[in-house]
Amino acid sequence: MGEFSNRSVAIVGSGPGGMYVAQALLEKAPGCRVDIIDRLPSPFGLIRGGVAPDHQKTKRVDQKYAQSITENESVRYVGNVALGRDVGLDELNQIYDAVVLAYGAPYDNKLGIPGEDKENVYGSNAFVGWYNCHPDFKDLGPNLEIGNAAVIGIGNVAIDVARVLSRTPAEMSTTDIADYAMDSIEAASLKNIYMFARRGPLEAACTNNELKEMGVLEAATTVVDPSVLPAEMPEEMDDREKKVRARIVDTFKELSQAKAGEKRRTVHIEFFASPTEILGGDKVEGIRMERTKVENGRCISTGETFDIPCEMVITCIGSRAEPIEGIPFNDRSGIVEHEEGRVSPGVYAAGWVKRGATGTIGTNRLDSYAVTDLLISDFAGDPMPGPNAMDSLVCDRDLQAVSFEDWLVIKDLEEKAAIEPSPRKKFCTVESMLEGLNATR
Ligand code: NAP
């Protein structure tokens, strides 16, 4: 029993933002009881449903997260229980001393241009969720029987999407990509993927390691027009930034040596191009782009446009949180309203719902630790009832909450269903996860 054993905290969302709050509580508030509530039976948010299937090494951080739960009796996983659907924030507030909102930013930003509602236009969360077996997106059914696709943006998500669309079954054999997605990508007539960056190579949002992967694809070539690459780094750029940017520009230079059409698919990276309209009838037939220039890092319109024929558009332009009734929301930035992590008395925000969809998995660690410090410093007054009251609520509402032990059973079923060297064959629906679990009882 620790000093904080009369306190309890609910963390809503088991992605990196929430899991680092759990870890911080274990270190800084020993004994404090922690319930990690997630709307899906499967834990760890973007680690499972967002990180690219061919980045299994990155996904292994889930082992550390799992340890925080399995090695500590004070921490529980309460899966398949959704805030806003099964339980209200006011109810959690009456049960726990603190509630941490860490439910991420899973909604795609919109371009806000004509034609965005056409068939075969997708946001990256939906598209990535589709190939990652996310229950919300397994039925997306993108039509890949096309010649050209446009990917908007040049962040790491755009790189993930272009890369996964270019991979072969052999390259993906060690991954947990959805079978239906791999089959569809392999059978696709898709030849060209145009990645459009509205600014230049010096402003590209991707990181170098991710960009480098585009140069070593088995069945796809990535090409860049060498004439748009800067010969030198700008004088005014600080030294650290210069170093980072120079590496990225060098990678673009390496990519610029390749020729379009050398392999089955070609990824064309196009800088200084911003979409103004998605063309066609009900279906996408092309995209109208405006040539841009960059001044002081800012994207400036030139008025000059060009059209690229394509039959699919995937926007990879960032994402936003879901507004939930009763939780103050900043619609402009797509995050929960808060002051340094404090949302309202006893309610805090962490992860992307707090900061917006930026940064690496590790960025969440520092941020979640800081929010946890605040939360602990706010503990005051009589302790709230805690996890037993949550159990009563789950029981009264006849919810099938999934514990971590339950999840380990589902995980084991997924691993047993995989064909080596794939690590797992994911269940793609909540129902199939629960059926699998119930069948073992
Ligand atoms: P991001 O890094 O913010 O990139 C968004 C891209 O969309 C940028 O190129 C941006 O251009 C462009 N964009 C935004 N609005 C646009 C508009 N209206 N029209 C045209 N282009 C527009 O976002 P992300 O790729 O979704 O990634 C989110 C975070 O997750 C990032 O921090 C990323 O590094 C991280 N992540 C990391 C990995 C990895 O480490 N392997 C993988 C996936 C994601 P501007 O720059 O001009 O705004």
mmCIF file of C-alpha atoms in Angstrom, residues 150-309:
data_model
loop_
_atom_site.group_PDB
_atom_site.id
_atom_site.type_symbol
_atom_site.label_atom_id
_atom_site.label_comp_id
_atom_site.label_asym_id
_atom_site.label_seq_id
_atom_site.Cartn_x
_atom_site.Cartn_y
_atom_site.Cartn_z
ATOM 1 C CA ALA A 150 -3.136 11.465 -54.987
ATOM 2 C CA VAL A 151 -1.814 11.669 -51.441
ATOM 3 C CA ILE A 152 -2.052 15.157 -49.943
ATOM 4 C CA GLY A 153 0.672 16.145 -47.475
ATOM 5 C CA ILE A 154 4.242 15.058 -46.853
ATOM 6 C CA GLY A 155 4.165 14.244 -43.140
ATOM 7 C CA ASN A 156 5.043 10.804 -41.799
ATOM 8 C CA VAL A 157 1.448 9.633 -42.193
ATOM 9 C CA ALA A 158 1.520 10.514 -45.909
ATOM 10 C CA ILE A 159 4.795 8.583 -46.214
ATOM 11 C CA ASP A 160 3.212 5.602 -44.395
ATOM 12 C CA VAL A 161 0.232 5.603 -46.756
ATOM 13 C CA ALA A 162 2.323 5.902 -49.937
ATOM 14 C CA ARG A 163 4.716 3.204 -48.703
ATOM 15 C CA VAL A 164 2.040 0.696 -47.669
ATOM 16 C CA LEU A 165 0.300 1.209 -51.036
ATOM 17 C CA SER A 166 3.622 0.343 -52.701
ATOM 18 C CA ARG A 167 4.582 -2.742 -50.705
ATOM 19 C CA THR A 168 4.462 -6.343 -51.933
ATOM 20 C CA PRO A 169 3.065 -9.333 -49.991
ATOM 21 C CA ALA A 170 6.655 -10.540 -49.478
ATOM 22 C CA GLU A 171 7.638 -7.216 -47.909
ATOM 23 C CA MET A 172 4.521 -7.314 -45.718
ATOM 24 C CA SER A 173 4.817 -10.958 -44.670
ATOM 25 C CA THR A 174 6.271 -10.018 -41.272
ATOM 26 C CA THR A 175 3.477 -7.530 -40.579
ATOM 27 C CA ASP A 176 -0.096 -7.635 -39.288
ATOM 28 C CA ILE A 177 -1.683 -5.785 -42.220
ATOM 29 C CA ALA A 178 -5.322 -6.797 -42.796
ATOM 30 C CA ASP A 179 -5.455 -9.657 -45.310
ATOM 31 C CA TYR A 180 -8.240 -7.906 -47.243
ATOM 32 C CA ALA A 181 -6.059 -4.784 -47.562
ATOM 33 C CA MET A 182 -2.953 -6.656 -48.700
ATOM 34 C CA ASP A 183 -4.985 -8.625 -51.248
ATOM 35 C CA SER A 184 -6.509 -5.441 -52.595
ATOM 36 C CA ILE A 185 -3.148 -3.578 -52.723
ATOM 37 C CA GLU A 186 -1.474 -6.513 -54.466
ATOM 38 C CA ALA A 187 -4.267 -6.959 -57.027
ATOM 39 C CA ALA A 188 -4.537 -3.219 -57.694
ATOM 40 C CA SER A 189 -3.917 -1.770 -61.124
ATOM 41 C CA LEU A 190 -2.565 1.348 -59.354
ATOM 42 C CA LYS A 191 0.554 2.652 -61.110
ATOM 43 C CA ASN A 192 1.235 6.186 -59.878
ATOM 44 C CA ILE A 193 0.964 7.743 -56.439
ATOM 45 C CA TYR A 194 1.341 11.519 -56.447
ATOM 46 C CA MET A 195 2.360 12.972 -53.091
ATOM 47 C CA PHE A 196 1.645 16.692 -52.987
ATOM 48 C CA ALA A 197 3.464 19.011 -50.592
ATOM 49 C CA ARG A 198 2.162 22.565 -50.467
ATOM 50 C CA ARG A 199 5.567 23.873 -49.382
ATOM 51 C CA GLY A 200 9.103 22.937 -50.416
ATOM 52 C CA PRO A 201 11.725 20.303 -49.558
ATOM 53 C CA LEU A 202 13.085 22.472 -46.724
ATOM 54 C CA GLU A 203 9.680 22.461 -45.029
ATOM 55 C CA ALA A 204 8.732 18.794 -45.540
ATOM 56 C CA ALA A 205 7.004 17.511 -42.378
ATOM 57 C CA CYS A 206 8.355 13.939 -42.652
ATOM 58 C CA THR A 207 11.447 12.678 -40.852
ATOM 59 C CA ASN A 208 14.552 11.369 -42.579
ATOM 60 C CA ASN A 209 14.388 7.704 -41.524
ATOM 61 C CA GLU A 210 10.823 7.447 -42.808
ATOM 62 C CA LEU A 211 11.715 9.223 -46.073
ATOM 63 C CA LYS A 212 14.696 6.920 -46.643
ATOM 64 C CA GLU A 213 12.389 3.902 -46.672
ATOM 65 C CA MET A 214 10.835 5.282 -49.857
ATOM 66 C CA GLY A 215 14.133 4.644 -51.663
ATOM 67 C CA VAL A 216 14.323 0.925 -50.929
ATOM 68 C CA LEU A 217 10.921 -0.406 -51.932
ATOM 69 C CA GLU A 218 10.947 -3.721 -53.763
ATOM 70 C CA ALA A 219 8.323 -2.878 -56.374
ATOM 71 C CA ALA A 220 8.100 0.905 -56.354
ATOM 72 C CA THR A 221 10.338 3.805 -57.261
ATOM 73 C CA THR A 222 10.069 7.192 -55.591
ATOM 74 C CA VAL A 223 10.956 10.160 -57.749
ATOM 75 C CA VAL A 224 11.552 13.856 -57.079
ATOM 76 C CA ASP A 225 12.336 16.611 -59.552
ATOM 77 C CA PRO A 226 15.981 17.535 -58.733
ATOM 78 C CA SER A 227 15.510 21.095 -59.987
ATOM 79 C CA VAL A 228 13.367 21.997 -56.947
ATOM 80 C CA LEU A 229 15.962 20.833 -54.416
ATOM 81 C CA PRO A 230 18.075 23.575 -52.781
ATOM 82 C CA ALA A 231 21.811 23.474 -53.484
ATOM 83 C CA GLU A 232 22.588 24.987 -50.064
ATOM 84 C CA MET A 233 20.910 25.434 -46.709
ATOM 85 C CA PRO A 234 19.578 28.955 -46.028
ATOM 86 C CA GLU A 235 22.022 31.127 -44.051
ATOM 87 C CA GLU A 236 19.378 32.222 -41.559
ATOM 88 C CA MET A 237 18.514 28.669 -40.478
ATOM 89 C CA ASP A 238 19.905 27.733 -37.056
ATOM 90 C CA ASP A 239 22.633 25.081 -36.981
ATOM 91 C CA ARG A 240 20.580 22.304 -35.436
ATOM 92 C CA GLU A 241 17.733 22.777 -37.899
ATOM 93 C CA LYS A 242 20.268 23.012 -40.763
ATOM 94 C CA LYS A 243 21.656 19.591 -39.843
ATOM 95 C CA VAL A 244 18.223 17.950 -39.707
ATOM 96 C CA ARG A 245 17.056 19.613 -42.929
ATOM 97 C CA ALA A 246 20.299 18.882 -44.809
ATOM 98 C CA ARG A 247 19.834 15.147 -44.148
ATOM 99 C CA ILE A 248 16.303 15.259 -45.500
ATOM 100 C CA VAL A 249 17.373 17.225 -48.578
ATOM 101 C CA ASP A 250 20.181 14.693 -49.162
ATOM 102 C CA THR A 251 17.600 11.920 -49.124
ATOM 103 C CA PHE A 252 15.460 13.826 -51.631
ATOM 104 C CA LYS A 253 18.595 14.139 -53.781
ATOM 105 C CA GLU A 254 19.150 10.372 -53.612
ATOM 106 C CA LEU A 255 15.526 9.792 -54.565
ATOM 107 C CA SER A 256 15.857 12.219 -57.485
ATOM 108 C CA GLN A 257 18.306 9.793 -59.151
ATOM 109 C CA ALA A 258 15.540 7.243 -59.721
ATOM 110 C CA LYS A 259 13.382 7.105 -62.822
ATOM 111 C CA ALA A 260 9.592 6.907 -62.950
ATOM 112 C CA GLY A 261 8.249 3.602 -64.265
ATOM 113 C CA GLU A 262 11.327 1.504 -63.387
ATOM 114 C CA LYS A 263 9.194 -0.678 -61.110
ATOM 115 C CA ARG A 264 5.534 -1.688 -60.832
ATOM 116 C CA ARG A 265 4.526 1.527 -59.037
ATOM 117 C CA THR A 266 5.961 5.049 -58.962
ATOM 118 C CA VAL A 267 5.594 7.516 -56.107
ATOM 119 C CA HIS A 268 6.006 11.062 -57.454
ATOM 120 C CA ILE A 269 6.850 13.649 -54.780
ATOM 121 C CA GLU A 270 5.609 17.034 -56.009
ATOM 122 C CA PHE A 271 6.546 20.150 -54.051
ATOM 123 C CA PHE A 272 4.948 23.598 -54.134
ATOM 124 C CA ALA A 273 1.508 22.253 -55.005
ATOM 125 C CA SER A 274 -1.691 22.824 -53.051
ATOM 126 C CA PRO A 275 -5.071 21.247 -53.930
ATOM 127 C CA THR A 276 -7.904 23.584 -54.927
ATOM 128 C CA GLU A 277 -10.537 21.145 -56.261
ATOM 129 C CA ILE A 278 -11.205 17.441 -56.592
ATOM 130 C CA LEU A 279 -12.517 16.937 -60.093
ATOM 131 C CA GLY A 280 -15.098 14.534 -61.550
ATOM 132 C CA GLY A 281 -18.749 13.572 -61.130
ATOM 133 C CA ASP A 282 -19.702 11.261 -58.242
ATOM 134 C CA LYS A 283 -16.298 9.643 -58.609
ATOM 135 C CA VAL A 284 -12.896 11.261 -58.543
ATOM 136 C CA GLU A 285 -11.414 11.865 -61.979
ATOM 137 C CA GLY A 286 -8.606 14.222 -61.115
ATOM 138 C CA ILE A 287 -7.264 16.883 -58.824
ATOM 139 C CA ARG A 288 -6.660 20.561 -59.543
ATOM 140 C CA MET A 289 -3.505 21.846 -57.921
ATOM 141 C CA GLU A 290 -2.276 25.366 -57.496
ATOM 142 C CA ARG A 291 1.407 26.113 -57.851
ATOM 143 C CA THR A 292 2.687 27.740 -54.677
ATOM 144 C CA LYS A 293 5.860 29.456 -53.536
ATOM 145 C CA VAL A 294 7.294 29.753 -50.060
ATOM 146 C CA GLU A 295 8.166 33.049 -48.417
ATOM 147 C CA ASN A 296 9.541 33.095 -44.867
ATOM 148 C CA GLY A 297 8.401 29.504 -44.488
ATOM 149 C CA ARG A 298 4.834 30.372 -45.501
ATOM 150 C CA CYS A 299 2.935 28.927 -48.423
ATOM 151 C CA ILE A 300 1.880 31.619 -50.932
ATOM 152 C CA SER A 301 -0.585 31.122 -53.805
ATOM 153 C CA THR A 302 0.547 31.969 -57.323
ATOM 154 C CA GLY A 303 -2.788 31.601 -59.134
ATOM 155 C CA GLU A 304 -1.239 29.131 -61.591
ATOM 156 C CA THR A 305 -3.055 25.782 -61.629
ATOM 157 C CA PHE A 306 -2.562 22.362 -63.192
ATOM 158 C CA ASP A 307 -4.655 19.183 -63.215
ATOM 159 C CA ILE A 308 -3.483 15.641 -62.486
ATOM 160 C CA PRO A 309 -5.757 12.759 -63.467
#
